mmCIF file of C-alpha atoms in Angstrom:
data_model
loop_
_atom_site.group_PDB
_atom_site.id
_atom_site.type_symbol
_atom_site.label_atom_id
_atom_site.label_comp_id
_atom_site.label_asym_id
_atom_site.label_seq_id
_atom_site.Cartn_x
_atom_site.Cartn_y
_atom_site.Cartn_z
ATOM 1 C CA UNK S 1 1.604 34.530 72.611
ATOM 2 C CA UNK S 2 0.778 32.454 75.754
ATOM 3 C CA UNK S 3 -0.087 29.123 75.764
ATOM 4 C CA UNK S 4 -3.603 29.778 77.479
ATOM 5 C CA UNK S 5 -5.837 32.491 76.320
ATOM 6 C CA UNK S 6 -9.003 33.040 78.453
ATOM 7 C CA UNK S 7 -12.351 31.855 77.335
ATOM 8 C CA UNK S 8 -15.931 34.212 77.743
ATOM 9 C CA UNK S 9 -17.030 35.303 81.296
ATOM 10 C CA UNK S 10 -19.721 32.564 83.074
ATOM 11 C CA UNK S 11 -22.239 34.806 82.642
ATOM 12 C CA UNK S 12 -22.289 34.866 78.563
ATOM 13 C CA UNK S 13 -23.701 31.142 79.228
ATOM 14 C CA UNK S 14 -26.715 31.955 82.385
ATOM 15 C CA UNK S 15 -27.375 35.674 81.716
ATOM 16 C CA UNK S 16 -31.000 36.012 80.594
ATOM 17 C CA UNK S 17 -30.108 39.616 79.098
ATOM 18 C CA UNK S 18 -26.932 38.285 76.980
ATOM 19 C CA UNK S 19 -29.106 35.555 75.634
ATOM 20 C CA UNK S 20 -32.018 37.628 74.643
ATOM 21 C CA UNK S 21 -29.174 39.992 73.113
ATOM 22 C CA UNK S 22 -28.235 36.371 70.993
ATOM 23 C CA UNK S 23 -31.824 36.087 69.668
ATOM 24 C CA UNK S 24 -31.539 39.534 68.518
ATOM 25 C CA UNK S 25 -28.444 39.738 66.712
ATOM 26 C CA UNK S 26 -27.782 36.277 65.961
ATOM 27 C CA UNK S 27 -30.489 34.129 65.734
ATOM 28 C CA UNK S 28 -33.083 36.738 64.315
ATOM 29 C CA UNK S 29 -30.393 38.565 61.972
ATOM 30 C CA UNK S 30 -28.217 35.733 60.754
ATOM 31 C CA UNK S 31 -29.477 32.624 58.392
ATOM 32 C CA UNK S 32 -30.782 30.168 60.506
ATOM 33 C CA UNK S 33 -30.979 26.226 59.050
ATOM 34 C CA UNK S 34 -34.578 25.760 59.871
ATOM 35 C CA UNK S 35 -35.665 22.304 58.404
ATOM 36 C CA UNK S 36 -34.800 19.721 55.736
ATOM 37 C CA UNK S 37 -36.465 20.247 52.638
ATOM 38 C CA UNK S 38 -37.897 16.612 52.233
ATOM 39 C CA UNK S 39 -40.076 17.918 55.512
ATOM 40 C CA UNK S 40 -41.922 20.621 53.086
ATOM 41 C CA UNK S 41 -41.575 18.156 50.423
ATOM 42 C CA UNK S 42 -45.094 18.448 48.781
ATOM 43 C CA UNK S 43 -47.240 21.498 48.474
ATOM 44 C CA UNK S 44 -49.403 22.505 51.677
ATOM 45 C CA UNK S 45 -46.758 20.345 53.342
ATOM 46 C CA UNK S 46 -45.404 22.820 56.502
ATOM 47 C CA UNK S 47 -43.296 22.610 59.793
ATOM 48 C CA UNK S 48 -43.054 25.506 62.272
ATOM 49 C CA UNK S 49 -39.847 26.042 64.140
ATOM 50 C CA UNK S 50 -38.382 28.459 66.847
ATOM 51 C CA UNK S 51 -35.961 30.931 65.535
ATOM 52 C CA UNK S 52 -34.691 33.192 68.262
ATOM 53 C CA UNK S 53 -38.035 34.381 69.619
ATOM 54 C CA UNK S 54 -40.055 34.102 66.938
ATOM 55 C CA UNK S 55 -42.159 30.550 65.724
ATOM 56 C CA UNK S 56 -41.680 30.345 61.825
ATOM 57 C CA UNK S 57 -44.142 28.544 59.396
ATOM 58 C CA UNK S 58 -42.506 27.125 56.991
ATOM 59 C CA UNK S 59 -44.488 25.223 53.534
ATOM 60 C CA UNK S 60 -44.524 24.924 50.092
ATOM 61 C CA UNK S 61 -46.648 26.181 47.088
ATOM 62 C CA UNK S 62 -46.312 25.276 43.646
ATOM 63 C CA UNK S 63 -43.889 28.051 43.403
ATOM 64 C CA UNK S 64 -41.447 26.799 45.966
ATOM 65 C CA UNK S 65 -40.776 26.903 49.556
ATOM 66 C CA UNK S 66 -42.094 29.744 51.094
ATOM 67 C CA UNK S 67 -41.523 30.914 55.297
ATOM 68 C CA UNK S 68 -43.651 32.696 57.070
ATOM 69 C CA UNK S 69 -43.994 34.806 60.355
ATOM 70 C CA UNK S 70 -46.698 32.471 62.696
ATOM 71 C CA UNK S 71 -49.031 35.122 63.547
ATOM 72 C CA UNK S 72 -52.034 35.384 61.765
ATOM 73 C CA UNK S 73 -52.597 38.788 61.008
ATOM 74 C CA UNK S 74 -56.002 39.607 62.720
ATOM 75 C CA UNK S 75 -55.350 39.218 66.228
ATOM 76 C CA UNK S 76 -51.869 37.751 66.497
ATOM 77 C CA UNK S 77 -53.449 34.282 67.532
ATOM 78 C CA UNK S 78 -50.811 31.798 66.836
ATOM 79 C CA UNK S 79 -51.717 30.240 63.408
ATOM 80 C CA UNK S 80 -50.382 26.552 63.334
ATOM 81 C CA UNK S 81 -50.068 24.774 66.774
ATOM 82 C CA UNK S 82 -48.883 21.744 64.967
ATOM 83 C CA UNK S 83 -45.095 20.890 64.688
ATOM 84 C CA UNK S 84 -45.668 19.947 61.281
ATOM 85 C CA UNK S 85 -48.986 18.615 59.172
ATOM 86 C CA UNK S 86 -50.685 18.791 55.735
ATOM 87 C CA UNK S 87 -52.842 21.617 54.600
ATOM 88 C CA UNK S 88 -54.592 21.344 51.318
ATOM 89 C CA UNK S 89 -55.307 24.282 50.059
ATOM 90 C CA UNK S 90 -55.045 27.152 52.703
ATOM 91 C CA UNK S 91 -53.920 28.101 57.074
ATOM 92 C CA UNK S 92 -56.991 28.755 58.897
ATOM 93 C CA UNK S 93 -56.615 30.377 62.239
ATOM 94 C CA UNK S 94 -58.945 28.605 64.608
ATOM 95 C CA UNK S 95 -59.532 31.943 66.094
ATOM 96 C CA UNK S 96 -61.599 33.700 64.125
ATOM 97 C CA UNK S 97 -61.211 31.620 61.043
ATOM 98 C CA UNK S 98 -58.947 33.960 58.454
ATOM 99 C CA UNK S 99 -57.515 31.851 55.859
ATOM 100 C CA UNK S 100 -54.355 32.500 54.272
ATOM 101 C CA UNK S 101 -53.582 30.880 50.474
ATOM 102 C CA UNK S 102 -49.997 29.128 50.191
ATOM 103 C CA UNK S 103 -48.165 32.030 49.427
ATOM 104 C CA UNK S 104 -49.641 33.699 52.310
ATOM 105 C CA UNK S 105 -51.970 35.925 50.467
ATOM 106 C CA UNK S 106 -55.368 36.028 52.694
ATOM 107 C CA UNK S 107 -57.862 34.684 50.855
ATOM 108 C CA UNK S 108 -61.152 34.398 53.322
ATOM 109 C CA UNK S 109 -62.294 35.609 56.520
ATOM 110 C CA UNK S 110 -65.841 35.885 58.151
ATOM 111 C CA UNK S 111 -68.111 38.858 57.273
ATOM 112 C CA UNK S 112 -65.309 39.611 54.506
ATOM 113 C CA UNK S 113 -67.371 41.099 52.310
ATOM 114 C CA UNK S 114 -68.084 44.002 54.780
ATOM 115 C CA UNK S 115 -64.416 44.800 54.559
ATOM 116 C CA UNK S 116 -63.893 45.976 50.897
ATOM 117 C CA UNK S 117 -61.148 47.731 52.138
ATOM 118 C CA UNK S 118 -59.417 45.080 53.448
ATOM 119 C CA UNK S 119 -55.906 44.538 51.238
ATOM 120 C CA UNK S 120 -55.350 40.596 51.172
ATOM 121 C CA UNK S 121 -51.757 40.903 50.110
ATOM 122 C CA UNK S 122 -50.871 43.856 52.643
ATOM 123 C CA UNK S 123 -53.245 41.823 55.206
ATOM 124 C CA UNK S 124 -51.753 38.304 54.415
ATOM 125 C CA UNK S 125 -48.862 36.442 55.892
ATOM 126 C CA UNK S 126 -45.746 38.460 56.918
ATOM 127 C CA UNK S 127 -43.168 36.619 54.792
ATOM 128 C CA UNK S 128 -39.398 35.726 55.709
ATOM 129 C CA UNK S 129 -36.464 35.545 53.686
ATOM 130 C CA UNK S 130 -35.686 32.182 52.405
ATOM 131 C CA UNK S 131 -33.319 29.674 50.456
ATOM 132 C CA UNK S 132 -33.293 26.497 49.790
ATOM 133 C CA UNK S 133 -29.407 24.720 50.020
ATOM 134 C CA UNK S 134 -27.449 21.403 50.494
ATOM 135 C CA UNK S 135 -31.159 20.082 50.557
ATOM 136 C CA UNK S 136 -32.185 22.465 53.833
ATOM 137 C CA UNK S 137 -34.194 25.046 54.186
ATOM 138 C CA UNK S 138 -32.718 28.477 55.597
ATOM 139 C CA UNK S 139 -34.438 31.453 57.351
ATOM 140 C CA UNK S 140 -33.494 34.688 58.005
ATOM 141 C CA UNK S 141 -35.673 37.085 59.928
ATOM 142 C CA UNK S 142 -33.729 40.417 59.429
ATOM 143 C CA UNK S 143 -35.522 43.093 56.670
ATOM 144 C CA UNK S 144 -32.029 42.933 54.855
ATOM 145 C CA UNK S 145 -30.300 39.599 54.816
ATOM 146 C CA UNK S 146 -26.518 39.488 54.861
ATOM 147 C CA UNK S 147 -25.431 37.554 52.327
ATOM 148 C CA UNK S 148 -25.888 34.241 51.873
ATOM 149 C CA UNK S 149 -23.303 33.459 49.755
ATOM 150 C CA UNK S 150 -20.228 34.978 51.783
ATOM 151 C CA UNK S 151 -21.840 33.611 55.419
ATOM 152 C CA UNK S 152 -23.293 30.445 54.622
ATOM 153 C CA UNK S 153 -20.853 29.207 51.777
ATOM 154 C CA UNK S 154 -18.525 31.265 52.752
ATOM 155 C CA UNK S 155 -18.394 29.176 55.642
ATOM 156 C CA UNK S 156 -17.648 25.771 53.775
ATOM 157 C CA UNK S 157 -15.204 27.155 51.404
ATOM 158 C CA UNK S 158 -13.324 28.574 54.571
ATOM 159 C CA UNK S 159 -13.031 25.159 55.856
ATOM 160 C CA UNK S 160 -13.023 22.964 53.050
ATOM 161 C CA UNK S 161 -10.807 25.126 50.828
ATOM 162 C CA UNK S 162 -13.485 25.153 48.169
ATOM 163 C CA UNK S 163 -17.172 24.907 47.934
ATOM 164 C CA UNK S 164 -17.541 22.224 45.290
ATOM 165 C CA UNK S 165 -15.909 19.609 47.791
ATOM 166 C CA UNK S 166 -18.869 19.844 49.962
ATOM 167 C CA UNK S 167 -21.279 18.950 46.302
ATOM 168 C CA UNK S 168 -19.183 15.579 46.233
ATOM 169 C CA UNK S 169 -21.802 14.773 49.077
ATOM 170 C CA UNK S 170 -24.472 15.248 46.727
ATOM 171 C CA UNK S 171 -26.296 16.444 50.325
ATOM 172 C CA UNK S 172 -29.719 17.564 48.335
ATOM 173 C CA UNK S 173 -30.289 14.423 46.645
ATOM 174 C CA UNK S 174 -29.591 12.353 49.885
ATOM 175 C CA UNK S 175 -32.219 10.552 51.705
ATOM 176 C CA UNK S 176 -33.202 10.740 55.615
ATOM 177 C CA UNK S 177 -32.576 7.869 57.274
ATOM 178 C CA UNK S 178 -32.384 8.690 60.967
ATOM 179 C CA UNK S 179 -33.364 11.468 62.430
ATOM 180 C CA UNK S 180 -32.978 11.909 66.568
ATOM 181 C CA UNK S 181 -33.605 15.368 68.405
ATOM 182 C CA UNK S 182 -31.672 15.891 71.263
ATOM 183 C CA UNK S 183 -33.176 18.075 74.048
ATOM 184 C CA UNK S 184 -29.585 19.791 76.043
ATOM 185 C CA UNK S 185 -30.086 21.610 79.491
ATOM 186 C CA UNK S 186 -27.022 23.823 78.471
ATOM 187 C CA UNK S 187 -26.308 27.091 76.525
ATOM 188 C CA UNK S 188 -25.642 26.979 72.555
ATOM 189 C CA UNK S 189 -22.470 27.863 73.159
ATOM 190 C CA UNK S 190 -21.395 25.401 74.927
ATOM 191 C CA UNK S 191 -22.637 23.352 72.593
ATOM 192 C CA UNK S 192 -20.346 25.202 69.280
ATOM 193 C CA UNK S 193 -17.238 25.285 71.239
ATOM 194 C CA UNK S 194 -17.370 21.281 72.005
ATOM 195 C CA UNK S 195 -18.081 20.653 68.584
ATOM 196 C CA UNK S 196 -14.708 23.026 67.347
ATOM 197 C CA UNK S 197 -12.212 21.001 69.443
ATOM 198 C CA UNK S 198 -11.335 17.617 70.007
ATOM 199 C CA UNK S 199 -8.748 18.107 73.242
ATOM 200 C CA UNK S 200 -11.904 16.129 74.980
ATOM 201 C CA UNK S 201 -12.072 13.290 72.248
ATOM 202 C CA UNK S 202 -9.553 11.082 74.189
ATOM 203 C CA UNK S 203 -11.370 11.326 77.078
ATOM 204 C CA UNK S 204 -15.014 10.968 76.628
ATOM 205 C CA UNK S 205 -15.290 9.964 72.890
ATOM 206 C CA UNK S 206 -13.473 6.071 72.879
ATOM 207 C CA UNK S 207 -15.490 4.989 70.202
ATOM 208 C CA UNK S 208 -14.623 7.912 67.715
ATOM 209 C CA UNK S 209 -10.976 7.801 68.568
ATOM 210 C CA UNK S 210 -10.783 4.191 67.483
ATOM 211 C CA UNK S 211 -12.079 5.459 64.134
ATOM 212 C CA UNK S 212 -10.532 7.838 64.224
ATOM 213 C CA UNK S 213 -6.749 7.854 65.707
ATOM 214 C CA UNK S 214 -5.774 11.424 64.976
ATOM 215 C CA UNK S 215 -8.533 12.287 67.615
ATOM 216 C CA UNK S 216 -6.593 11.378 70.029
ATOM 217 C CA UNK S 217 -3.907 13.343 69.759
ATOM 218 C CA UNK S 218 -6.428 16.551 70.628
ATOM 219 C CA UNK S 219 -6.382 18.131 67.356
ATOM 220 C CA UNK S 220 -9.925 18.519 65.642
ATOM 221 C CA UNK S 221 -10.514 17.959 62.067
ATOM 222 C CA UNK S 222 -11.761 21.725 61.890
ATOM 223 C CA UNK S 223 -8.393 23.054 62.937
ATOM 224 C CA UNK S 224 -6.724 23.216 59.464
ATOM 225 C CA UNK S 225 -8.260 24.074 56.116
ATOM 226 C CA UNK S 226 -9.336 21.275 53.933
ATOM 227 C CA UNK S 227 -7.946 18.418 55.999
ATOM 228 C CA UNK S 228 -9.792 15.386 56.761
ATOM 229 C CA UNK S 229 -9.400 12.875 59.725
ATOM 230 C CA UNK S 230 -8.279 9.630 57.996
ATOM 231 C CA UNK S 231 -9.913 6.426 59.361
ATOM 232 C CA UNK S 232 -7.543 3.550 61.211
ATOM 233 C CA UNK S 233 -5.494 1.580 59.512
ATOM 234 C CA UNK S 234 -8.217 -1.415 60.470
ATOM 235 C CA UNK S 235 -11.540 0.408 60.320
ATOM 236 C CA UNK S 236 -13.795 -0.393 57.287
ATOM 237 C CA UNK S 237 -16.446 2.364 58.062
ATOM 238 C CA UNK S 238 -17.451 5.398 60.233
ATOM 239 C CA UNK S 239 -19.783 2.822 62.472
ATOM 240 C CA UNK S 240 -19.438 2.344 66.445
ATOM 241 C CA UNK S 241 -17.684 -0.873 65.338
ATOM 242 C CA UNK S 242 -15.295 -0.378 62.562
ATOM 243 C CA UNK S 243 -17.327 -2.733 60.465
ATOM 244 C CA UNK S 244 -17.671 -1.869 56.848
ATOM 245 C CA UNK S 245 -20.766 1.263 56.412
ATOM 246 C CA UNK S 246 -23.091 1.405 53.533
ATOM 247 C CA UNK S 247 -23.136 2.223 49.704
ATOM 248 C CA UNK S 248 -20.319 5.048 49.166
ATOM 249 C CA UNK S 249 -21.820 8.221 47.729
ATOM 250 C CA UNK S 250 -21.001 7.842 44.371
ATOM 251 C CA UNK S 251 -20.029 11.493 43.193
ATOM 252 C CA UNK S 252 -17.250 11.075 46.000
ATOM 253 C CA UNK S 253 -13.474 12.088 45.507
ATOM 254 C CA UNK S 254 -11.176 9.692 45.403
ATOM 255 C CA UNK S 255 -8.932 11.664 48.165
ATOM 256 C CA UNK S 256 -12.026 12.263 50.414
ATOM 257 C CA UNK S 257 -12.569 8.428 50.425
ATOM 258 C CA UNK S 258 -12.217 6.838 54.378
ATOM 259 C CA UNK S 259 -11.925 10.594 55.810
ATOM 260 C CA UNK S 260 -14.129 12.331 57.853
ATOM 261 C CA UNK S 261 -14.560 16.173 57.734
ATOM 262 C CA UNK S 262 -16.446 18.326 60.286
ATOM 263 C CA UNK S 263 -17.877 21.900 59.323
ATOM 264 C CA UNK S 264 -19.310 24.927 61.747
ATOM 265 C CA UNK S 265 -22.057 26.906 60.071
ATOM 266 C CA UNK S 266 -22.389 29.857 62.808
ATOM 267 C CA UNK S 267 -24.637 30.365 64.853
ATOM 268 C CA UNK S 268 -26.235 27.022 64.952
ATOM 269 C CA UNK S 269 -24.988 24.099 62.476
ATOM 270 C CA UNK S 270 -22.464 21.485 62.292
ATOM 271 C CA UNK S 271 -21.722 19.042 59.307
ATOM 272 C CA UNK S 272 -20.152 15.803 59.229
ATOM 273 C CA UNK S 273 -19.073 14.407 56.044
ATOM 274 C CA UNK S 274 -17.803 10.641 55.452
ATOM 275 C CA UNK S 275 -17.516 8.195 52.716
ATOM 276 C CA UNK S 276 -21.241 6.569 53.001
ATOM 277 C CA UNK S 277 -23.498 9.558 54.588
ATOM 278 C CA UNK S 278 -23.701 13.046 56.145
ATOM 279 C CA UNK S 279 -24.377 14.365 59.407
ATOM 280 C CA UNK S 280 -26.093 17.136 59.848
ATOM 281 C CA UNK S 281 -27.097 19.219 63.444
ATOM 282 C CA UNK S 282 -29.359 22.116 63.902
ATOM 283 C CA UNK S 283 -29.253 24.087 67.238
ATOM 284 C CA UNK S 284 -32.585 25.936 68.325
ATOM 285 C CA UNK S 285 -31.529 27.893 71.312
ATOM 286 C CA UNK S 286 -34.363 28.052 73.564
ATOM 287 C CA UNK S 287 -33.091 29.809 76.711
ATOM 288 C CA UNK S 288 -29.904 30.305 78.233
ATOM 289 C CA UNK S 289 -29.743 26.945 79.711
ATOM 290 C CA UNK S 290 -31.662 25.007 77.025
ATOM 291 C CA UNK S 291 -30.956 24.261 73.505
ATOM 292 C CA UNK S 292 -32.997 21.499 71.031
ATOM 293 C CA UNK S 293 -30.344 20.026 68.524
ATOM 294 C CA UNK S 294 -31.774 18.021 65.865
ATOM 295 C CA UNK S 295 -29.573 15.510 64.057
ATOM 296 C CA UNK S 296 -30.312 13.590 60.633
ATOM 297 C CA UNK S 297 -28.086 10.906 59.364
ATOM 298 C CA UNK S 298 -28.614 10.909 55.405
ATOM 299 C CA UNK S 299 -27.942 8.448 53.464
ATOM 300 C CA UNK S 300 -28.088 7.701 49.339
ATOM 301 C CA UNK S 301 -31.480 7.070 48.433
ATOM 302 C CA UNK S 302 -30.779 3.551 47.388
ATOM 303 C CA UNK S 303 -29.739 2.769 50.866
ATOM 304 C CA UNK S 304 -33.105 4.842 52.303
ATOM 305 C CA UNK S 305 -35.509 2.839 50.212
ATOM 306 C CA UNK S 306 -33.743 -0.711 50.959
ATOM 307 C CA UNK S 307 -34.340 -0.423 54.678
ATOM 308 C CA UNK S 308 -30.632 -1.421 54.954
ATOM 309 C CA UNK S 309 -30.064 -1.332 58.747
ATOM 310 C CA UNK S 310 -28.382 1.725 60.010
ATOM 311 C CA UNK S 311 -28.000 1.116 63.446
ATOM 312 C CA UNK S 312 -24.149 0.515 63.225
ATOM 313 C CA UNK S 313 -23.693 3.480 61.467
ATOM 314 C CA UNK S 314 -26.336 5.856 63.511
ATOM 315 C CA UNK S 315 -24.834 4.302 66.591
ATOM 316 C CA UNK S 316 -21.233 5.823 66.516
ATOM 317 C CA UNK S 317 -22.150 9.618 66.122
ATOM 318 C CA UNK S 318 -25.158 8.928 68.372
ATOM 319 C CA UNK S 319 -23.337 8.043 71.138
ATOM 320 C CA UNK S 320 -20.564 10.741 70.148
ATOM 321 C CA UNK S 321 -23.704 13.008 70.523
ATOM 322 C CA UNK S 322 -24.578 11.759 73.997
ATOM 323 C CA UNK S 323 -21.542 12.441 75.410
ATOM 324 C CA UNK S 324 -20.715 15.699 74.130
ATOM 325 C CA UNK S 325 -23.888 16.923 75.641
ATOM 326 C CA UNK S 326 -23.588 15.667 78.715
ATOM 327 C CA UNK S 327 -20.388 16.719 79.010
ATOM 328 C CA UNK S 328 -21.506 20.617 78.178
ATOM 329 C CA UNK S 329 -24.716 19.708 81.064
ATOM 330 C CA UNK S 330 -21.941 18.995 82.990
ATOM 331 C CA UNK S 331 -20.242 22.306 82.252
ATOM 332 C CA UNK S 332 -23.566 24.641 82.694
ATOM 333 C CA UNK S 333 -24.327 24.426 85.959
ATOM 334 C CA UNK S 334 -20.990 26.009 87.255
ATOM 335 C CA UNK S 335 -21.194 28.662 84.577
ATOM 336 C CA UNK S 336 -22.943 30.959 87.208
ATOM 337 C CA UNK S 337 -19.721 29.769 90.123
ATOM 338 C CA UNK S 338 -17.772 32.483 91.232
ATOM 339 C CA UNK S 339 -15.066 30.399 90.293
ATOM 340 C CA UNK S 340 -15.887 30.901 86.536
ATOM 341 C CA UNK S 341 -16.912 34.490 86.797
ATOM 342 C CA UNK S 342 -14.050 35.753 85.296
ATOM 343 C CA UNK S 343 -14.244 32.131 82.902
ATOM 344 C CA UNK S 344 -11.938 29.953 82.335
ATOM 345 C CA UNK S 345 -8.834 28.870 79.694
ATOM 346 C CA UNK S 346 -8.256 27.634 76.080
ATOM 347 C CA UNK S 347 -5.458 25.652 75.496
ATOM 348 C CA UNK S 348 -3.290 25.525 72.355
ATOM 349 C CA UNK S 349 -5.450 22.983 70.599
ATOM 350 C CA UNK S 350 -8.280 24.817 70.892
ATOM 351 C CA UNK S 351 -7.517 28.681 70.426
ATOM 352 C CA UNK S 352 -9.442 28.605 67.455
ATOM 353 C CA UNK S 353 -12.336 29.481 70.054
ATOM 354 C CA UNK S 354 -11.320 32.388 70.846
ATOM 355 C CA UNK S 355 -12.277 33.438 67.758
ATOM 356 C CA UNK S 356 -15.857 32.201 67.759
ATOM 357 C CA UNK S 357 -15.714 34.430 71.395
ATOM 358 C CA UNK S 358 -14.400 37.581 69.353
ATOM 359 C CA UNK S 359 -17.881 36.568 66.947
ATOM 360 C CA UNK S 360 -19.866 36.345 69.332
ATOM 361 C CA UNK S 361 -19.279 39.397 71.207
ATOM 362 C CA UNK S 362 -18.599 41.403 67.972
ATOM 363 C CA UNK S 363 -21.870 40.477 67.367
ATOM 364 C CA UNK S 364 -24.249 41.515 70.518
ATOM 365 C CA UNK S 365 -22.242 44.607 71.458
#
């Protein structure tokens, strides 16, 4: 096998047609990580988010989080503007005024009673496959889900070796403490394949290799199954300093104590797991050159409710953050070079990609 094997063609990261191809048979077909439970915490409590092309409504009733197609059903009017917000009993379009119960059942609209005929349920909210895990909410557009179990989990147990590691986190009963959205002029992909190798930590990430030493070497935490980067021999915590983190999650294995472990959900989430808090990112493709990526530090709800200060510990991944995206802005604009028509090369230490490519193109034909 040679030591290089060639990476996608430029125009899998500009094309307009490949992307919308994505938002089919990706984005719109695959669970999608739409928002953290604590966000729909309450009922009438919603958020809306993008998934592929569609704007989801996601809220809660008293019988659980329910998701939503964004359209009220009259006139297709858009149905929440709001990013998020409080409803108390019902949605009301501010079109034409049809109201839509919690579970999406419609349950008033002008001049109703000359409608008899109207069926509420069959006339109510289109609804979207749902589940609620690791203390997020997930989406999945397509009539017939895959499943859930063998993609989502699947996808921890293939890199942690078993699922119940990942539960050591106790992620569901964690508490947000940051949250920052990042707003990336460059393609999701991009965006994946920086996250899957670490031949670039030496050189933009000095910071994380200091915590990190095994970074250096160009050899991502990801590559092997179940392995964990061990922190330096000096470092105390996963903060921009070394200096000792906050309170340990308690459920914690002993043997995943002062490691760090880095997960790909495809198509659009990454998890970072240390000793004191988790990591989480959430990609929302918006065109082929743009992609929202929303990150939340979480933290043990003891250390949430303190107010402990953070900053230390927000700072290191934030910064890690920064510069992998501007390294893939860097990378996007000669995407559509003739140089890069026929793309470019993976090296040893990061052939693993290639794989994600074979996905990928398995995936939209």
């Amino acid at each position: 096998m040679s030591s290089v094997i060639p990476t996608l063609p430029g125009r899998y990261y500009t094309d307009a047609e490949i992307f919308a191809a994505e938002q089919r048979e990706i984005f719109e077909a695959m669970w999608f990580c739409a928002a953290r439970s604590s966000d729909v915490g309450t009922p009438g409590a919603f958020r809306t988010v993008q998934v592929g092309t569609e704007s989801i409504l996601i809220t809660r009733s008293r019988g659980g989080v329910r998701a939503f197609f964004n359209v009220c059903r009259h006139r297709g009017a858009t149905l929440c503007v709001e990013e998020s917000g409080s409803v108390k009993r019902a949605f009301s379009c501010a079109y034409h005024a049809w109201s839509y119960d919690l579970d999406g059942t419609l349950v008033a609209a002008p001049n109703m009673s000359a409608m008899p005929d109207l069926d509420r349920v069959a006339y109510g909210l289109a609804r979207v496959h749902v589940r609620e895990w690791l203390g997020y909410v997930w989406v999945c557009l397509a009539e017939e889900p895959p499943s859930f179990e063998e993609t989502v989990m699947g996808a921890v147990t293939e890199r942690l070796g078993a699922l119940e590691l990942i539960d050591n986190y106790s992620p569901d009963a964690l508490g947000l403490g940051r949250r920052i959205v990042y707003d990336v002029k460059a393609n999701w992909k991009l965006i994946v394949e920086n996250f899957m190798e670490c031949y670039h930590c030496a050189t933009i990430h000095p910071e994380l290799v200091e915590v990190l030493p095994e970074f250096a070497d160009g050899y991502a935490a990801q590559y092997y199954v179940g392995h964990g980067a061990l922190f330096g021999e000096d470092i105390q915590g996963f903060t921009v300093d070394g200096s000792p983190g906050l309170d340990r999650i308690p459920s914690l294995a002993e043997e995943q104590d002062r490691r760090y472990y880095a997960i790909t959900i495809k198509p659009q989430v990454f998890i970072n797991l240390v000793p004191d808090h988790v990591i989480l990112h959430r990609m929302y493709p918006l065109a082929a050159d743009r992609t929202i990526v929303e990150c939340d530090w979480l933290y043990t709800a003891d250390v949430v409710a303190s107010g402990k200060d953070l900053d230390k510990s927000v700072e290191l991944f934030h910064r890690v953050n920064e510069q992998d995206f501007e390294a893939c802005e860097r990378c996007q604009p000669r995407m559509s070079s003739r140089l890069y028509a026929k793309g470019g090369v993976l090296v040893p230490s990061e052939h693993h990609i290639g794989a994600f490519h074979e996905w990928v193109l398995e995936k939209i034909g």
